C-alpha cells in the first residue's frame, strides 16, 4: 500500500483520431408521384458505376424517372457485415435520388426459414439506417413484402409458360439432370421429357400442385437452350416439390418457385427499377431477363404496360480480412455451440457488432469508404476499426478506469469526508456537459502509474518518467497535487 499527503493519480488514456467527419444518413419516404426530379443529395454522393447508370436512366426518363431499389434477404440466418454493404447501398442510392427502397423477404425455401431471423433482420435494418432498433418510423417504403406474396402470380406465370411451350415437367433425377446439363466445356443435351405436349405438362404440373407426387419426383424447367455456354440458361428449374410448412402461407403450397424465377418476377411486380446484386449473380442476369421477357405478353405484370422494367446490376461483395462472412459457416458456429448465438459479440453479424458497441454510423462510414465497384476486394479489418474509433471519438462520453489497481491511502485526509470534482464528458465538446468525480481517503491508481525505487531508494526510474515515484509530486487529473511519502 502506498501512503500519500493528498490524493490519487487516475490514468486517462484516450487515443484521438482526427479524420473527416461522418455524414449521417436519414431517409424520407416519398410517394411514387414525387419520384421525378434528380435529388440534390446525389451531388454529395460518392460516385460509382451504379450512380452513373442511374443518372443516365434519369436523363432519359427511363422507368418514368423513378428510382426504386429493394433489399431482399433470405430469412435463414442473421445478417452479417457483408449484408451491411448491400443495405447501405440500396437505401443510400434511393435516398440520394429521391427514391424509395422496398423491404422484401425471399421466403421461397421454408425449410430453412424462421420467424426469429425475420425479426432480427428487421431490427438490424432499422438500427443501421435509423440508428434505433425500435424506431417507430420504418426506413423502407410501404409494407414489409415477401416473395410469398406473389406465389399465386408465380404459379400463374408457370402455367403461362407451359401454355406457350416455354416450360415442361421433367422426371430426371438430380444426378441425371447434372449429367444432361453438361459442363463449362461440354454442351448439355435435352432431357427425354422435353418434348412432352403442352397438355401433358399442364396435367403433370397440376398433379405437382395438388401434392400427388412425392418430394423430388419431378420439377418444372424452363425450355431455353441446353447448349447455351451459360449453365444457368440450360433449362433451369423453375419449380420444385417441397412439403414444408411455410411461416406465412402455412401448408397451402407444396410446390415452391426457385429463387431466380421468384426474384425476377417479384422485382417486376413491385416496379423495382434497379435490382442491385453481388457479382455471383452476374451469370444469372440472362435468366432474370428471360423470365421478364417471356412474361411480357402474359398481362401478369401490370408495371410492364407502364414501361417500367427492372435492370439487374452487379457489384463486388464485401470481403473482410480474417473474418468469415458466409452465412453457411456462421450458422455452423452457432449450431456447434462455438459461440453463444448469432449476436455473440465475437460474431461478424450486425447484431454481434451492435452488442460489441459499434455505433451504426461507424458501419455506414465503413461501407462508404469501402466504396462500390466490380473489382474483388479483401478489406483490412483495420479500416472498420478506424471508422469505429472515429465515430466514437466524436460522440462517446469519456470515463476513467483502473485496470491494474494499487490501493492508495491519503494520510492527511479528514476521516469520513468526501469531496467532488467536475470532469468533462468530452474533451472536445463542452456542450455535452460534465459529470461528478467523487473521492475519499482511499482511492486506487494503476500500477503502471507508479515506479517503486526499492527499499533503499537506489533504483532509478526510466529517463523521462513523469509519473509517481517515492518523494515525487504529481498533479491528479481534476484534483490535487500529491506526494508519495511511504510505500
Coordinates of C-alpha atoms in Angstrom, one line a residue:
X1 CA 0.0 0.0 0.0
X2 CA 1.3 3.5 -0.8
X3 CA 0.7 6.4 1.6
X4 CA 0.3 9.9 0.3
X5 CA -0.2 13.5 1.6
X6 CA -3.1 14.3 -0.7
X7 CA -4.9 12.3 -3.4
X8 CA -4.6 9.9 -6.2
X9 CA -3.5 9.6 -9.8
X10 CA -6.1 8.5 -12.3
X11 CA -5.0 7.1 -15.6
X12 CA -6.7 8.6 -18.5
X13 CA -5.5 7.2 -21.8
X14 CA -7.5 8.2 -24.8
X15 CA -6.3 8.0 -28.4
X16 CA -8.0 10.5 -30.6
X17 CA -8.3 10.0 -34.4
X18 CA -8.7 13.2 -36.3
X19 CA -10.4 12.1 -39.5
X20 CA -13.0 13.5 -41.8
X21 CA -16.4 14.0 -40.3
X22 CA -19.1 11.3 -40.8
X23 CA -22.2 12.1 -42.9
X24 CA -25.3 10.7 -41.1
X25 CA -27.8 9.1 -43.4
X26 CA -31.5 9.8 -42.9
X27 CA -34.3 8.8 -45.1
X28 CA -37.6 10.4 -46.2
X29 CA -40.4 8.3 -47.7
X30 CA -41.9 9.6 -51.0
X31 CA -44.9 8.6 -53.0
X32 CA -44.3 7.3 -56.5
X33 CA -45.7 10.6 -57.9
X34 CA -42.9 12.5 -56.2
X35 CA -40.1 10.5 -57.7
X36 CA -39.4 12.6 -60.7
X37 CA -36.6 15.0 -60.1
X38 CA -32.9 14.4 -59.6
X39 CA -32.2 14.9 -56.0
X40 CA -29.6 17.5 -54.8
X41 CA -28.5 14.7 -52.4
X42 CA -26.9 13.0 -55.3
X43 CA -24.3 15.8 -55.6
X44 CA -22.7 14.7 -52.3
X45 CA -22.9 11.0 -53.1
X46 CA -19.7 9.1 -53.8
X47 CA -20.0 8.4 -57.5
X48 CA -19.5 4.9 -58.9
X49 CA -20.6 3.0 -61.9
X50 CA -24.1 2.3 -60.4
X51 CA -24.7 6.0 -59.8
X52 CA -23.6 6.7 -63.4
X53 CA -26.2 4.2 -64.7
X54 CA -28.9 5.7 -62.6
X55 CA -28.2 9.2 -63.7
X56 CA -28.2 8.1 -67.3
X57 CA -31.6 6.5 -66.7
X58 CA -33.0 9.6 -65.1
X59 CA -31.8 11.8 -68.0
X60 CA -33.7 9.6 -70.5
X61 CA -36.7 9.3 -68.1
X62 CA -36.4 5.5 -68.0
X63 CA -39.0 3.9 -65.7
X64 CA -40.8 7.2 -65.5
X65 CA -37.8 8.9 -63.8
X66 CA -38.3 6.7 -60.8
X67 CA -35.6 5.1 -58.6
X68 CA -36.8 2.1 -56.6
X69 CA -34.4 -0.4 -55.1
X70 CA -35.0 -3.3 -52.8
X71 CA -33.3 -5.3 -50.1
X72 CA -34.3 -9.0 -50.4
X73 CA -32.6 -11.1 -47.7
X74 CA -33.5 -14.8 -47.2
X75 CA -34.7 -15.3 -43.6
X76 CA -32.4 -18.3 -42.9
X77 CA -29.9 -16.6 -40.6
X78 CA -28.8 -13.3 -39.1
X79 CA -27.4 -10.5 -41.3
X80 CA -23.6 -10.1 -41.3
X81 CA -21.3 -7.2 -42.3
X82 CA -21.5 -8.2 -46.0
X83 CA -25.2 -7.5 -45.9
X84 CA -24.5 -4.1 -44.3
X85 CA -22.8 -3.0 -47.6
X86 CA -25.9 -4.0 -49.6
X87 CA -28.2 -2.3 -47.1
X88 CA -26.3 0.9 -47.2
X89 CA -26.0 0.8 -51.0
X90 CA -29.7 0.2 -51.6
X91 CA -31.1 2.6 -49.1
X92 CA -28.3 5.2 -49.8
X93 CA -28.9 5.1 -53.6
X94 CA -32.7 5.5 -53.2
X95 CA -32.3 8.4 -50.7
X96 CA -29.8 10.2 -52.9
X97 CA -32.1 10.2 -55.9
X98 CA -35.4 10.9 -54.1
X99 CA -36.3 7.2 -54.5
X100 CA -37.5 4.5 -52.1
X101 CA -36.4 1.1 -51.0
X102 CA -38.6 -2.0 -50.6
X103 CA -38.0 -4.4 -47.8
X104 CA -38.7 -7.9 -49.2
X105 CA -38.0 -11.3 -47.7
X106 CA -37.1 -14.1 -50.1
X107 CA -39.1 -16.8 -48.4
X108 CA -39.0 -19.4 -51.2
X109 CA -37.3 -22.1 -49.0
X110 CA -39.5 -22.5 -45.9
X111 CA -37.5 -25.5 -44.6
X112 CA -34.7 -23.1 -43.5
X113 CA -36.7 -20.0 -42.5
X114 CA -37.6 -18.9 -39.0
X115 CA -39.5 -16.0 -37.5
X116 CA -36.5 -15.3 -35.3
X117 CA -34.5 -14.5 -38.4
X118 CA -37.2 -12.2 -39.8
X119 CA -37.3 -10.2 -36.5
X120 CA -33.5 -9.9 -36.3
X121 CA -33.2 -8.7 -39.9
X122 CA -35.9 -6.0 -39.4
X123 CA -34.1 -4.9 -36.2
X124 CA -30.7 -4.8 -38.0
X125 CA -32.1 -2.7 -40.9
X126 CA -33.8 -0.3 -38.5
X127 CA -30.7 0.1 -36.4
X128 CA -28.3 0.5 -39.4
X129 CA -30.5 3.1 -41.2
X130 CA -32.5 4.7 -38.4
X131 CA -29.9 4.3 -35.5
X132 CA -32.6 2.6 -33.4
X133 CA -33.8 -1.0 -33.3
X134 CA -37.2 0.3 -32.0
X135 CA -37.5 3.2 -34.5
X136 CA -41.3 3.8 -35.0
X137 CA -40.6 5.1 -38.5
X138 CA -39.6 2.3 -40.9
X139 CA -36.7 3.1 -43.3
X140 CA -38.3 1.1 -46.1
X141 CA -41.2 2.2 -48.3
X142 CA -44.6 0.8 -47.7
X143 CA -45.3 -2.6 -46.0
X144 CA -42.9 -5.4 -45.5
X145 CA -43.0 -7.5 -48.6
X146 CA -42.4 -11.2 -49.2
X147 CA -41.8 -13.4 -52.2
X148 CA -44.7 -15.5 -50.9
X149 CA -47.0 -12.5 -51.5
X150 CA -46.6 -13.4 -55.2
X151 CA -46.8 -17.2 -55.1
X152 CA -50.1 -17.1 -56.9
X153 CA -48.7 -14.9 -59.6
X154 CA -45.7 -17.2 -59.9
X155 CA -48.0 -20.2 -60.3
X156 CA -50.0 -18.3 -62.9
X157 CA -46.8 -17.4 -64.7
X158 CA -45.7 -21.0 -64.7
X159 CA -49.0 -22.0 -66.3
X160 CA -48.5 -19.3 -68.9
X161 CA -45.0 -20.6 -69.8
X162 CA -46.3 -24.1 -70.2
X163 CA -49.1 -23.0 -72.4
X164 CA -46.6 -21.2 -74.6
X165 CA -44.3 -24.2 -74.8
X166 CA -41.7 -22.3 -72.7
X167 CA -41.6 -24.8 -69.7
X168 CA -42.0 -28.5 -69.2
X169 CA -42.2 -31.0 -66.4
X170 CA -39.0 -33.1 -66.1
X171 CA -38.8 -36.5 -64.4
X172 CA -35.0 -36.8 -64.4
X173 CA -33.3 -37.4 -61.1
X174 CA -30.9 -34.8 -59.7
X175 CA -27.9 -36.9 -60.8
X176 CA -29.3 -37.4 -64.3
X177 CA -30.1 -33.7 -64.6
X178 CA -26.5 -32.8 -63.7
X179 CA -25.3 -35.3 -66.3
X180 CA -27.6 -34.0 -69.0
X181 CA -26.7 -30.3 -68.2
X182 CA -23.1 -30.8 -69.2
X183 CA -20.2 -28.7 -68.0
X184 CA -18.4 -25.4 -68.9
X185 CA -16.6 -27.2 -71.7
X186 CA -19.2 -29.8 -72.6
X187 CA -22.6 -28.7 -74.0
X188 CA -25.7 -30.1 -72.4
X189 CA -28.3 -32.3 -74.0
X190 CA -32.0 -32.3 -74.0
X191 CA -34.0 -34.2 -71.4
X192 CA -36.1 -37.1 -72.9
X193 CA -39.1 -35.4 -71.3
X194 CA -38.5 -32.1 -73.0
X195 CA -40.8 -33.0 -75.9
X196 CA -43.9 -33.6 -73.7
X197 CA -47.0 -32.0 -75.1
X198 CA -48.4 -28.8 -73.5
X199 CA -51.5 -30.8 -72.3
X200 CA -49.3 -33.4 -70.6
X201 CA -47.2 -30.8 -69.0
X202 CA -50.3 -29.0 -67.7
X203 CA -51.6 -32.2 -66.2
X204 CA -48.3 -33.1 -64.6
X205 CA -47.8 -29.6 -63.1
X206 CA -51.4 -29.7 -61.8
X207 CA -50.5 -33.0 -60.1
X208 CA -47.4 -31.4 -58.6
X209 CA -49.6 -28.6 -57.3
X210 CA -52.2 -31.0 -55.8
X211 CA -49.5 -33.0 -54.0
X212 CA -50.0 -36.2 -56.0
X213 CA -46.2 -36.7 -56.3
X214 CA -43.6 -37.2 -53.6
X215 CA -40.8 -34.6 -53.0
X216 CA -38.2 -34.7 -55.7
X217 CA -40.3 -36.8 -58.1
X218 CA -40.2 -34.1 -60.8
X219 CA -39.6 -30.4 -61.4
X220 CA -40.8 -27.7 -63.8
X221 CA -38.0 -26.5 -66.0
X222 CA -37.8 -23.6 -68.4
X223 CA -37.3 -24.5 -72.0
X224 CA -34.4 -22.4 -73.2
X225 CA -31.2 -23.9 -74.7
X226 CA -29.2 -26.8 -73.3
X227 CA -26.2 -25.9 -75.4
X228 CA -26.0 -22.3 -74.1
X229 CA -22.5 -21.5 -72.8
X230 CA -24.1 -20.1 -69.6
X231 CA -25.0 -23.1 -67.5
X232 CA -27.8 -21.1 -65.8
X233 CA -29.6 -21.0 -69.2
X234 CA -29.6 -24.7 -69.8
X235 CA -33.3 -25.3 -69.0
X236 CA -33.1 -24.1 -65.4
X237 CA -35.5 -25.4 -62.8
X238 CA -38.5 -23.0 -62.1
X239 CA -40.5 -25.0 -59.6
X240 CA -39.8 -28.0 -57.3
X241 CA -42.0 -30.1 -54.9
X242 CA -41.2 -29.4 -51.3
X243 CA -43.5 -30.3 -48.5
X244 CA -42.7 -27.9 -45.7
X245 CA -44.9 -25.6 -43.7
X246 CA -44.3 -22.0 -44.7
X247 CA -44.2 -19.4 -41.9
X248 CA -46.7 -17.2 -43.8
X249 CA -48.7 -19.4 -46.2
X250 CA -48.8 -22.5 -44.0
X251 CA -49.5 -25.7 -45.9
X252 CA -51.3 -24.0 -48.8
X253 CA -48.4 -24.8 -51.2
X254 CA -46.4 -28.0 -51.6
X255 CA -44.5 -26.6 -54.7
X256 CA -42.3 -23.6 -54.4
X257 CA -40.7 -21.4 -57.1
X258 CA -36.9 -21.3 -57.4
X259 CA -35.1 -18.1 -56.4
X260 CA -34.2 -16.9 -59.9
X261 CA -37.9 -17.3 -61.0
X262 CA -39.4 -15.6 -57.9
X263 CA -36.8 -12.9 -57.7
X264 CA -37.1 -11.5 -61.2
X265 CA -40.9 -11.8 -61.1
X266 CA -41.1 -10.1 -57.7
X267 CA -38.9 -7.2 -58.9
X268 CA -41.1 -6.7 -61.9
X269 CA -44.4 -6.8 -59.9
X270 CA -43.1 -4.3 -57.4
X271 CA -41.9 -1.8 -60.0
X272 CA -38.2 -2.1 -59.0
X273 CA -36.0 0.0 -61.3
X274 CA -32.5 -1.1 -60.2
X275 CA -32.0 -4.6 -58.8
X276 CA -28.6 -4.4 -57.1
X277 CA -26.9 -7.8 -56.6
X278 CA -23.4 -9.1 -55.8
X279 CA -21.2 -10.4 -58.5
X280 CA -22.1 -14.1 -58.1
X281 CA -25.5 -13.3 -59.7
X282 CA -23.9 -11.9 -62.9
X283 CA -24.3 -15.2 -64.7
X284 CA -27.9 -15.3 -63.5
X285 CA -28.8 -12.0 -65.2
X286 CA -29.7 -13.6 -68.7
X287 CA -32.2 -15.8 -66.9
X288 CA -33.5 -12.8 -64.9
X289 CA -34.1 -11.0 -68.3
X290 CA -35.5 -14.2 -69.9
X291 CA -38.2 -14.6 -67.3
X292 CA -39.4 -11.0 -67.6
X293 CA -39.2 -11.0 -71.4
X294 CA -41.1 -14.3 -71.6
X295 CA -43.9 -12.9 -69.4
X296 CA -44.4 -9.5 -71.0
X297 CA -47.3 -10.7 -73.2
X298 CA -49.0 -12.5 -70.3
X299 CA -50.5 -9.4 -68.7
X300 CA -49.4 -10.7 -65.3
X301 CA -47.0 -7.8 -64.8
X302 CA -49.1 -4.5 -64.9
X303 CA -46.0 -2.4 -64.5
X304 CA -44.6 -3.6 -67.8
X305 CA -47.5 -1.8 -69.5
X306 CA -46.3 1.5 -67.9
X307 CA -42.9 1.0 -69.4
X308 CA -41.4 0.0 -66.1
X309 CA -38.8 -2.7 -66.2
X310 CA -36.2 -3.7 -63.6
X311 CA -32.5 -3.8 -64.5
X312 CA -30.1 -6.1 -62.6
X313 CA -26.8 -4.6 -61.8
X314 CA -24.0 -6.5 -60.0
X315 CA -21.3 -5.2 -57.7
X316 CA -18.5 -6.9 -55.7
X317 CA -19.4 -8.3 -52.4
X318 CA -17.6 -7.3 -49.2
X319 CA -14.6 -9.4 -48.1
X320 CA -13.0 -8.6 -44.8
X321 CA -9.6 -10.0 -43.8
X322 CA -9.5 -12.6 -41.1
X323 CA -13.3 -12.5 -41.0
X324 CA -15.8 -15.2 -42.0
X325 CA -18.7 -13.6 -44.0
X326 CA -20.5 -16.8 -45.0
X327 CA -23.9 -17.4 -43.5
X328 CA -23.4 -21.2 -44.0
X329 CA -20.2 -21.1 -42.0
X330 CA -21.6 -18.7 -39.4
X331 CA -24.6 -20.9 -38.7
X332 CA -22.2 -23.8 -38.1
X333 CA -20.5 -21.8 -35.3
X334 CA -23.9 -21.3 -33.8
X335 CA -25.3 -24.8 -34.1
X336 CA -22.0 -26.4 -32.9
X337 CA -22.1 -24.1 -29.8
X338 CA -18.7 -22.4 -30.5
X339 CA -20.4 -19.1 -29.8
X340 CA -23.3 -18.1 -27.6
X341 CA -25.6 -17.2 -30.5
X342 CA -25.9 -15.2 -33.7
X343 CA -25.5 -12.0 -31.6
X344 CA -22.4 -13.1 -29.8
X345 CA -20.0 -10.0 -29.8
X346 CA -17.4 -12.1 -31.4
X347 CA -19.6 -12.8 -34.5
X348 CA -19.3 -10.5 -37.6
X349 CA -23.1 -10.2 -37.7
X350 CA -24.8 -6.9 -37.5
X351 CA -26.4 -8.0 -34.2
X352 CA -23.0 -9.1 -32.9
X353 CA -21.2 -5.8 -33.6
X354 CA -24.1 -3.9 -32.1
X355 CA -23.6 -5.9 -28.9
X356 CA -19.9 -5.2 -29.2
X357 CA -20.7 -1.5 -29.0
X358 CA -20.2 -0.4 -32.6
X359 CA -22.4 2.6 -33.5
X360 CA -24.4 2.3 -36.7
X361 CA -22.8 5.5 -38.1
X362 CA -19.5 3.7 -38.0
X363 CA -20.8 0.8 -40.1
X364 CA -22.3 3.3 -42.6
X365 CA -19.0 5.2 -42.7
X366 CA -17.1 1.9 -43.3
X367 CA -19.4 1.0 -46.2
X368 CA -18.9 4.5 -47.7
X369 CA -15.1 4.2 -47.5
X370 CA -15.0 0.7 -49.0
X371 CA -16.9 2.0 -52.0
X372 CA -18.7 0.3 -54.8
X373 CA -17.0 -1.4 -57.8
X374 CA -16.9 -4.7 -59.7
X375 CA -13.4 -5.4 -58.5
X376 CA -12.9 -8.2 -56.0
X377 CA -11.6 -6.9 -52.7
X378 CA -10.2 -8.0 -49.3
X379 CA -10.5 -5.1 -46.9
X380 CA -8.2 -4.8 -44.0
X381 CA -10.2 -5.1 -40.8
X382 CA -8.3 -2.1 -39.5
X383 CA -10.4 0.1 -41.8
X384 CA -13.5 -1.0 -40.0
X385 CA -11.9 -0.4 -36.6
X386 CA -10.7 3.0 -37.6
X387 CA -14.2 4.0 -38.6
X388 CA -15.5 2.8 -35.2
X389 CA -12.8 4.9 -33.4
X390 CA -13.5 7.9 -35.5
X391 CA -17.3 7.9 -34.7
X392 CA -16.8 7.1 -31.0
X393 CA -14.2 9.8 -30.7
X394 CA -16.8 12.4 -31.8
X395 CA -19.7 11.1 -29.8
X396 CA -18.7 8.9 -26.9
X397 CA -18.6 10.3 -23.3
X398 CA -15.3 9.8 -21.5
X399 CA -14.8 7.9 -18.3
X400 CA -11.8 6.7 -16.1
X401 CA -10.8 3.2 -15.4
X402 CA -8.1 1.4 -13.4
X403 CA -7.1 -1.9 -14.9
X404 CA -4.4 -3.0 -12.5
X405 CA -5.1 -1.2 -9.3
X406 CA -2.9 -0.2 -6.3
X407 CA -4.6 1.0 -3.2
X408 CA -3.7 4.5 -2.1
X409 CA -4.4 5.8 1.4
X410 CA -4.4 9.6 1.8
X411 CA -2.8 10.1 5.3
X412 CA -3.9 13.6 5.9
X413 CA -7.5 13.3 4.5
X414 CA -10.2 14.1 7.1
X415 CA -11.8 10.8 8.1
X416 CA -15.4 10.2 6.9
X417 CA -15.4 13.1 4.4
X418 CA -15.8 13.1 0.7
X419 CA -15.1 15.6 -2.0
X420 CA -16.3 16.0 -5.6
X421 CA -14.7 17.3 -8.8
X422 CA -16.2 18.1 -12.1
X423 CA -14.9 16.2 -15.2
X424 CA -15.8 17.0 -18.8
X425 CA -17.9 14.3 -20.5
X426 CA -16.0 15.0 -23.8
X427 CA -12.6 16.9 -24.1
X428 CA -13.6 18.5 -27.4
X429 CA -17.3 19.0 -26.9
X430 CA -18.0 21.1 -23.8
X431 CA -21.7 21.3 -24.8
X432 CA -22.1 17.7 -23.7
X433 CA -21.6 18.8 -20.1
X434 CA -19.8 17.4 -17.1
X435 CA -20.0 14.6 -14.5
X436 CA -19.1 14.4 -10.8
X437 CA -16.0 12.5 -9.8
X438 CA -16.0 11.7 -6.1
X439 CA -13.0 10.7 -3.9
X440 CA -12.2 9.9 -0.3
X441 CA -9.2 8.9 1.8
X442 CA -8.9 5.6 -0.1
X443 CA -8.5 5.6 -3.8
X444 CA -6.8 3.5 -6.5
X445 CA -4.2 4.1 -9.1
X446 CA -3.0 2.0 -12.0
X447 CA 0.2 0.0 -11.2
X448 CA 1.9 1.4 -14.4
X449 CA 1.5 5.0 -12.9
X450 CA 3.8 4.3 -10.0
X451 CA 7.5 3.4 -10.0
X452 CA 9.0 1.7 -6.9
X453 CA 12.6 2.8 -6.3
X454 CA 13.2 -0.1 -3.9
X455 CA 13.8 -0.3 -0.1
X456 CA 16.9 1.8 -0.2
X457 CA 15.6 4.1 -3.0
X458 CA 18.6 3.4 -5.3
X459 CA 16.6 2.1 -8.3
X460 CA 16.2 4.9 -10.7
X461 CA 13.1 5.3 -12.8
X462 CA 13.5 5.4 -16.6
X463 CA 14.7 8.6 -18.2
X464 CA 11.8 11.0 -18.8
X465 CA 9.5 9.2 -16.3
X466 CA 6.8 11.7 -15.3
X467 CA 4.5 9.6 -13.1
X468 CA 4.6 9.0 -9.4
X469 CA 7.8 7.9 -7.5
X470 CA 8.6 7.9 -3.8
X471 CA 9.2 11.5 -2.8
X472 CA 7.9 12.8 -6.1
X473 CA 5.0 15.2 -6.8
X474 CA 2.2 14.6 -9.2
X475 CA -0.9 16.6 -10.0
X476 CA -4.0 14.5 -10.2
X477 CA -6.4 14.8 -13.1
X478 CA -9.3 17.1 -12.0
X479 CA -7.9 17.2 -8.4
X480 CA -4.9 17.9 -6.2
X481 CA -1.1 17.6 -6.1
X482 CA 0.1 14.6 -4.1
X483 CA 3.4 13.5 -2.7
X484 CA 4.3 9.8 -2.0
X485 CA 5.8 9.6 1.5
X486 CA 5.8 5.9 2.1
X487 CA 5.5 2.6 0.3

